C-alpha cells in the first residue's frame, strides 16, 4: 500500500512538471518573468506586493495572479493600484486545494495580458507546505515569513525555505513588542538554505521595501 501511494504522488508531480514546462514556454515567448510568491497566511505577501507596485518598480510593468481558496479580497486590493490582476480560486472546479499547481495556472493564462507586462507575480495560496511542492512555470520563488510566526519555521517547514531564492522576514516593526530572536531565525534559514537572499522588511513602515523592489527589478532585467 505504501508503494502505491508513493507511485501515485510521483505521477502527480511528474504530470505537474510537464505542465509547468509548458507554462514556462508560454511565458518565455511573451518575454514575461514570473515570480512565485509564497508564505503562511497573514505573513504580508499582499502588503509587500502593494508596496512594490506603488514604487513603480523602476520601470518593469507588473501583473498579478492571485491564488486563494475563495474570495477576491487580495485581488481587489491590487486592482486599486491599476495593474492587471487575475483572481484564481481553488475552491470551484479544483476542490479547494491549499496551493496553486501548474494546471491551475495554465487555466488562468488566457486571462493574463502577457503582452502588457514584464513581470508576473503569482501570489500563491497561504500555506507553508503544499505550494513548495508544485512548480507552476516560474523563473524564481520568493517567500515571506513574519516575525510573529516564530524562529523555528525554517526547521519545521524546510522545503518551503529551501526552495526559494529570496526570503523576506516581514513585520520587523513588531520586534520591540514580541519575544523573538531574529538572529536565531536567520541562523535557521542559513542552516536549510545557505544560498538564499534574505531581506528584513516591514510593509507597514516601508523598511527594507527598497531592497525588495530592487530584487524584483534586477531580476526582471536579467
Coordinates of C-alpha atoms in Angstrom, one line a residue:
X1 CA 0.0 0.0 0.0
X2 CA 2.8 2.4 0.8
X3 CA 4.5 1.8 -2.6
X4 CA 1.2 2.5 -4.4
X5 CA 0.8 5.8 -2.6
X6 CA 4.3 6.9 -3.4
X7 CA 3.8 5.9 -7.1
X8 CA 0.6 8.0 -7.3
X9 CA 2.3 11.0 -5.7
X10 CA 5.3 10.7 -8.1
X11 CA 2.9 10.5 -11.0
X12 CA 1.1 13.7 -10.0
X13 CA 4.3 15.6 -9.6
X14 CA 5.6 14.4 -12.9
X15 CA 2.4 15.5 -14.7
X16 CA 2.7 18.8 -12.9
X17 CA 6.3 19.3 -14.1
X18 CA 5.2 18.7 -17.7
X19 CA 2.5 21.4 -17.5
X20 CA 4.9 23.7 -15.7
X21 CA 7.3 23.5 -18.6
X22 CA 4.5 24.3 -21.0
X23 CA 3.6 27.4 -18.9
X24 CA 7.3 28.4 -18.8
X25 CA 7.5 28.2 -22.6
X26 CA 4.4 30.4 -22.9
X27 CA 5.9 33.0 -20.5
X28 CA 9.2 32.9 -22.3
X29 CA 7.6 33.5 -25.7
X30 CA 5.8 36.5 -24.2
X31 CA 9.0 37.8 -22.5
X32 CA 7.5 37.7 -19.1
X33 CA 9.5 37.0 -15.9
X34 CA 7.5 35.0 -13.3
X35 CA 7.9 35.1 -9.5
X36 CA 6.0 32.6 -7.4
X37 CA 5.4 34.3 -4.0
X38 CA 4.6 32.1 -1.1
X39 CA 4.0 32.3 2.7
X40 CA 1.8 31.3 5.5
X41 CA -1.5 33.1 5.8
X42 CA -1.1 36.6 7.1
X43 CA 2.7 37.0 6.6
X44 CA 2.3 40.0 4.4
X45 CA 2.6 38.9 0.8
X46 CA -0.1 41.2 -0.5
X47 CA 1.1 44.2 1.5
X48 CA 4.7 43.8 0.2
X49 CA 3.3 43.5 -3.4
X50 CA 1.3 46.7 -2.8
X51 CA 4.4 48.5 -1.6
X52 CA 6.4 47.3 -4.7
X53 CA 3.7 48.3 -7.1
X54 CA 3.4 51.7 -5.5
X55 CA 7.1 52.4 -6.2
X56 CA 6.7 51.6 -9.9
X57 CA 9.5 49.1 -9.7
X58 CA 11.8 51.4 -11.6
X59 CA 10.2 50.6 -15.0
X60 CA 9.1 46.9 -15.3
X61 CA 5.4 46.5 -15.9
X62 CA 3.8 44.2 -13.3
X63 CA 0.8 42.0 -13.4
X64 CA -0.5 39.8 -10.6
X65 CA -2.2 36.4 -10.4
X66 CA -3.9 36.0 -7.1
X67 CA -4.4 32.5 -5.7
X68 CA -6.9 31.9 -2.9
X69 CA -9.3 29.1 -1.9
X70 CA -12.3 31.5 -2.0
X71 CA -12.9 35.2 -2.5
X72 CA -11.1 38.1 -4.1
X73 CA -10.1 40.3 -1.2
X74 CA -6.4 40.4 -2.1
X75 CA -7.1 40.8 -5.8
X76 CA -9.4 43.7 -5.0
X77 CA -6.6 45.4 -3.1
X78 CA -4.2 45.0 -6.0
X79 CA -6.8 46.2 -8.5
X80 CA -7.0 49.6 -6.8
X81 CA -3.4 50.1 -7.8
X82 CA -4.4 49.9 -11.5
X83 CA -2.3 47.0 -12.6
X84 CA -3.6 43.8 -14.3
X85 CA -4.8 41.3 -11.8
X86 CA -6.5 37.9 -12.3
X87 CA -8.2 36.0 -9.5
X88 CA -7.7 32.2 -9.3
X89 CA -9.8 30.4 -6.7
X90 CA -9.0 26.8 -6.0
X91 CA -12.4 26.0 -4.5
X92 CA -14.7 26.0 -7.6
X93 CA -13.5 23.4 -10.0
X94 CA -10.3 22.5 -8.2
X95 CA -11.7 21.1 -4.9
X96 CA -10.4 23.8 -2.6
X97 CA -6.8 23.0 -2.9
X98 CA -4.4 24.7 -0.4
X99 CA -1.9 25.6 -3.2
X100 CA -1.6 26.5 -6.9
X101 CA -0.4 23.9 -9.3
X102 CA 0.8 24.2 -12.9
X103 CA -2.6 23.2 -14.3
X104 CA -4.4 25.8 -12.3
X105 CA -2.0 28.5 -13.5
X106 CA -2.4 27.2 -17.1
X107 CA -6.1 27.6 -16.9
X108 CA -5.6 31.3 -16.0
X109 CA -3.0 32.1 -18.7
X110 CA -5.6 33.1 -21.3
X111 CA -6.9 35.8 -18.9
X112 CA -3.5 37.3 -18.4
X113 CA -2.4 40.2 -20.6
X114 CA 1.1 38.9 -21.1
X115 CA 1.8 41.4 -23.9
X116 CA 1.2 44.2 -21.4
X117 CA 3.5 43.1 -18.6
X118 CA 7.2 42.3 -18.0
X119 CA 6.8 40.7 -14.6
X120 CA 4.1 38.4 -13.3
X121 CA 3.8 37.9 -9.6
X122 CA 1.9 34.8 -8.7
X123 CA 0.7 35.2 -5.1
X124 CA 0.2 31.6 -4.0
X125 CA -2.4 30.3 -1.5
X126 CA -1.2 30.9 2.0
X127 CA 0.4 27.7 3.2
X128 CA 3.9 26.6 4.3
X129 CA 3.7 23.1 2.9
X130 CA 1.9 22.3 -0.4
X131 CA 2.9 25.4 -2.5
X132 CA 6.5 24.4 -2.2
X133 CA 5.9 21.0 -3.8
X134 CA 4.4 22.3 -7.1
X135 CA 6.2 24.3 -9.8
X136 CA 3.9 26.4 -11.8
X137 CA 6.3 27.7 -14.5
X138 CA 8.0 30.4 -12.5
X139 CA 11.6 31.7 -13.0
X140 CA 12.1 32.2 -9.3
X141 CA 10.5 31.7 -5.9
X142 CA 10.3 34.1 -3.1
X143 CA 8.6 33.7 0.3
X144 CA 7.6 35.9 3.1
X145 CA 7.8 34.9 6.8
X146 CA 6.7 37.2 9.6
X147 CA 8.4 37.6 12.9
X148 CA 5.1 36.7 14.5
X149 CA 5.5 33.1 13.3
X150 CA 8.5 32.2 15.5
X151 CA 12.1 31.4 14.8
X152 CA 11.6 27.6 14.3
X153 CA 9.7 27.7 11.0
X154 CA 12.7 27.0 8.7
X155 CA 13.4 23.9 10.7
X156 CA 9.7 22.8 10.8
X157 CA 9.0 23.6 7.1
X158 CA 12.4 23.2 5.4
X159 CA 11.2 22.5 1.9
X160 CA 9.4 25.9 1.7
X161 CA 12.5 27.8 2.8
X162 CA 14.9 25.6 0.8
X163 CA 13.0 26.1 -2.4
X164 CA 13.2 29.9 -2.5
X165 CA 15.8 32.2 -3.9
X166 CA 14.6 35.1 -1.8
X167 CA 13.2 35.1 1.8
X168 CA 11.6 38.3 3.2
X169 CA 11.5 38.4 7.0
X170 CA 8.5 40.7 7.3
X171 CA 6.8 42.7 10.1
X172 CA 10.1 43.6 11.8
X173 CA 8.3 46.7 13.1
X174 CA 6.8 44.2 15.7
X175 CA 10.2 43.2 17.1
X176 CA 10.0 45.7 20.1
X177 CA 6.7 44.2 21.1
X178 CA 7.2 40.4 20.9
X179 CA 9.6 37.8 22.2
X180 CA 11.6 36.9 19.1
X181 CA 15.2 36.2 18.3
X182 CA 16.0 37.5 14.8
X183 CA 19.5 36.1 14.9
X184 CA 18.2 32.6 15.6
X185 CA 15.7 32.8 12.7
X186 CA 18.5 33.9 10.4
X187 CA 20.7 31.1 11.6
X188 CA 17.9 28.6 11.0
X189 CA 17.4 29.9 7.5
X190 CA 21.1 29.7 6.8
X191 CA 21.0 26.1 8.0
X192 CA 18.4 25.0 5.5
X193 CA 19.1 27.3 2.6
X194 CA 22.6 28.9 2.8
X195 CA 22.3 30.3 -0.8
X196 CA 19.1 32.3 -0.3
X197 CA 19.0 36.1 -0.3
X198 CA 17.4 37.2 3.0
X199 CA 15.8 40.6 3.5
X200 CA 14.2 42.1 6.6
X201 CA 11.2 44.1 5.8
X202 CA 8.2 45.9 7.2
X203 CA 5.3 46.5 4.7
X204 CA 3.8 48.8 7.3
X205 CA 6.7 51.2 7.8
X206 CA 8.4 50.6 4.4
X207 CA 11.7 49.4 6.0
X208 CA 13.5 47.1 3.6
X209 CA 11.0 47.6 0.8
X210 CA 13.6 49.3 -1.4
X211 CA 15.7 46.1 -1.3
X212 CA 12.7 44.0 -2.1
X213 CA 11.8 46.2 -5.1
X214 CA 15.4 46.2 -6.2
X215 CA 15.5 42.4 -6.2
X216 CA 12.3 42.2 -8.3
X217 CA 13.6 44.9 -10.7
X218 CA 17.0 43.5 -11.2
X219 CA 15.7 40.0 -11.6
X220 CA 13.4 41.2 -14.5
X221 CA 16.4 43.0 -16.1
X222 CA 18.5 39.8 -16.2

